[in-house]
XYZ file of C-alpha atoms in Angstrom:
217
model
C 0.083 0.024 0.100
C 1.251 3.482 -1.025
C 1.750 6.067 1.739
C 1.152 9.227 -0.090
C 3.555 12.030 -0.349
C 6.252 13.499 -2.576
C 9.385 11.678 -2.934
C 12.511 13.563 -2.159
C 16.178 13.088 -1.279
C 15.606 13.113 2.177
C 16.940 9.931 3.797
C 14.403 7.563 5.109
C 14.467 7.055 9.042
C 15.267 3.567 10.455
C 13.507 2.333 13.467
C 16.229 1.736 16.028
C 14.220 -0.357 18.619
C 10.838 -1.013 20.078
C 10.033 -1.733 23.798
C 7.027 -2.157 25.937
C 6.372 0.810 28.305
C 3.352 1.273 30.871
C 1.087 2.903 28.316
C 2.186 1.301 25.048
C 4.846 0.706 22.652
C 7.691 3.209 22.550
C 10.082 3.220 19.674
C 12.753 5.605 18.394
C 14.570 6.236 15.002
C 17.663 7.940 13.760
C 17.399 11.907 13.337
C 17.424 12.696 9.706
C 19.408 15.668 8.225
C 17.317 18.430 6.912
C 14.106 16.786 8.249
C 11.783 19.423 10.237
C 9.219 16.718 11.434
C 8.198 13.031 11.160
C 5.131 11.152 10.026
C 4.476 8.035 11.852
C 2.466 5.039 10.753
C 1.057 1.708 11.785
C -0.523 -1.394 10.395
C -1.485 -5.012 11.258
C -1.740 -7.941 9.136
C -5.575 -7.432 8.613
C -5.037 -3.495 7.708
C -3.481 -0.909 5.543
C -1.114 1.724 6.903
C -2.784 4.024 9.579
C -1.426 7.442 10.138
C -0.771 7.914 13.849
C 0.551 11.441 14.069
C 3.402 14.046 13.302
C 6.130 14.550 15.604
C 9.282 16.526 15.862
C 11.622 14.472 17.740
C 12.750 11.031 16.711
C 10.618 9.066 19.263
C 6.960 8.067 19.569
C 4.857 6.160 22.058
C 1.858 4.375 20.512
C -0.481 4.647 23.518
C -3.632 3.226 21.312
C -1.808 -0.348 20.868
C -3.777 -3.187 22.060
C -2.416 -5.914 24.233
C -1.587 -9.088 22.204
C -1.805 -7.414 18.706
C 1.249 -7.371 16.499
C 1.731 -4.207 14.800
C 4.028 -2.953 12.143
C 5.521 0.450 12.452
C 7.223 2.726 9.686
C 8.332 6.433 9.905
C 8.965 9.019 7.112
C 11.124 12.033 7.417
C 9.227 15.267 6.129
C 10.467 18.827 5.300
C 7.625 21.307 4.486
C 5.150 19.129 2.336
C 7.878 16.781 0.904
C 8.262 13.195 2.346
C 11.101 10.675 2.171
C 10.620 7.165 1.339
C 9.805 4.929 4.301
C 11.770 2.203 5.790
C 10.468 -1.204 5.888
C 8.388 -1.739 8.793
C 9.428 -2.979 12.265
C 6.934 -5.242 14.193
C 6.174 -4.934 17.857
C 3.640 -6.610 20.265
C 2.111 -4.779 23.237
C 1.730 -6.772 26.515
C -0.464 -5.100 29.225
C 1.536 -4.364 32.434
C 0.905 -6.566 35.544
C 0.194 -4.988 38.883
C 0.796 -6.277 42.321
C -2.202 -6.650 44.528
C -0.670 -7.281 47.643
C 2.613 -7.979 49.815
C 2.534 -9.448 53.231
C 4.575 -11.233 55.861
C 3.733 -14.932 56.051
C 5.640 -17.750 57.976
C 9.058 -15.601 58.259
C 8.727 -15.117 54.474
C 7.029 -12.400 52.078
C 4.217 -13.346 49.652
C 3.454 -11.224 46.889
C 0.342 -11.570 44.678
C -0.887 -10.204 41.448
C -3.690 -10.618 38.663
C -2.766 -12.603 35.934
C -2.352 -11.329 32.100
C -4.185 -13.959 30.073
C -1.364 -13.733 27.461
C 1.451 -14.373 29.683
C 3.610 -17.413 29.471
C 5.083 -16.457 32.697
C 6.563 -13.769 34.934
C 9.888 -12.273 36.059
C 10.096 -11.086 39.755
C 12.664 -8.250 40.839
C 13.338 -6.948 44.158
C 14.949 -4.267 45.743
C 16.409 -4.488 49.293
C 16.556 -0.981 51.575
C 16.560 1.128 48.547
C 19.462 -0.532 46.987
C 20.055 -2.152 43.247
C 17.096 -4.232 41.651
C 17.824 -7.643 41.043
C 15.536 -10.298 39.160
C 14.937 -13.059 41.649
C 12.479 -15.334 40.020
C 11.554 -16.619 36.672
C 8.079 -18.123 36.771
C 7.329 -20.146 33.739
C 3.380 -20.712 34.283
C 1.140 -17.697 33.115
C -1.712 -18.977 35.516
C 0.657 -18.257 38.539
C -0.681 -15.470 40.972
C 1.627 -15.409 43.660
C 5.305 -15.997 44.874
C 6.975 -16.642 48.325
C 10.261 -14.934 48.976
C 12.081 -17.013 51.346
C 15.333 -15.290 51.268
C 14.449 -12.311 53.725
C 15.710 -10.885 57.050
C 13.635 -9.342 59.637
C 13.927 -5.564 59.826
C 14.595 -5.138 56.195
C 12.607 -3.173 53.706
C 11.594 -5.218 50.450
C 10.197 -3.758 47.208
C 9.108 -5.839 44.489
C 8.245 -5.175 40.791
C 7.161 -7.719 38.105
C 7.073 -8.075 34.290
C 5.142 -10.833 32.164
C 6.618 -12.477 29.175
C 5.022 -14.129 26.298
C 7.761 -15.978 24.023
C 10.717 -13.075 23.440
C 7.989 -10.319 24.282
C 8.433 -8.828 27.626
C 5.894 -6.269 29.058
C 7.030 -3.109 31.044
C 7.625 -2.968 34.684
C 4.777 -2.150 37.228
C 5.251 1.778 37.981
C 6.501 2.029 41.714
C 6.215 -1.611 42.494
C 5.035 -2.716 45.947
C 6.729 -2.636 49.369
C 6.737 -4.208 52.865
C 9.173 -4.386 55.753
C 9.923 -7.751 56.846
C 9.131 -8.700 60.275
C 9.646 -12.362 61.575
C 6.945 -14.010 63.489
C 7.560 -14.015 67.238
C 8.194 -17.340 68.721
C 6.189 -17.489 72.037
C 6.395 -19.540 75.126
C 3.466 -19.787 77.805
C 3.363 -20.449 81.387
C 1.178 -20.406 84.326
C 1.946 -18.156 87.231
C 0.137 -16.785 90.263
C -1.815 -13.962 88.228
C -2.730 -15.989 85.241
C -1.032 -17.267 81.990
C 2.247 -15.477 81.155
C 3.528 -15.154 77.506
C 7.011 -14.554 76.535
C 8.781 -13.970 73.254
C 12.140 -12.829 71.768
C 12.395 -9.582 70.252
C 11.972 -9.023 66.605
C 14.545 -7.282 64.486
C 12.816 -4.113 63.021
C 9.548 -4.241 65.266
C 8.638 -1.327 67.398
C 5.450 -2.817 68.883
C 3.643 -6.072 69.344
C 0.146 -7.135 69.132
C -1.194 -9.901 71.493
C -4.004 -12.036 70.451
C -6.027 -15.004 72.307
C -8.694 -17.351 71.203
C -10.592 -20.287 73.013
């Protein structure tokens, strides 16, 4: 399908890379000498080229991309009313970002939970300890999984988690900000009778500033 415009000696831009971001597919291309703006186009296997918009910088985010759909993008360099040829299209597929729903202490570990992406083959889990560097700590290869238990934690430390889903070689963006929780180990208690009732004892827990005592029966 022809994209209308007058051919000139302006070089055709080449898309350098595409990545998933939170709100769509981001891509960039080389800056072209003499170009004053760029025209961005998109198509699918079932559609002709669709004009997305004009931009003056060599970057664009397609915020209308739908999750799971493969798109082909191309760009034309422009000067006034004359256009360059267009570079052969680059394909990309958008995957919705996955968001954590909770993070909590459980059995001297931390469990994080999320809602699945129905298109996901699996998930990558990342962790930050006490505002340090981020590290990938788990590759989950089941798209139906909805939780992860982090057993490698220390009471008193602050942990923050982020998640990405993947489908084949396509990887979603990170969740913005992630989710955080302070690790607190469960107190180990002992009980004994004394003259005034039942005495409950436990050792101090690193990071705790208070304790709540419960009873049932």
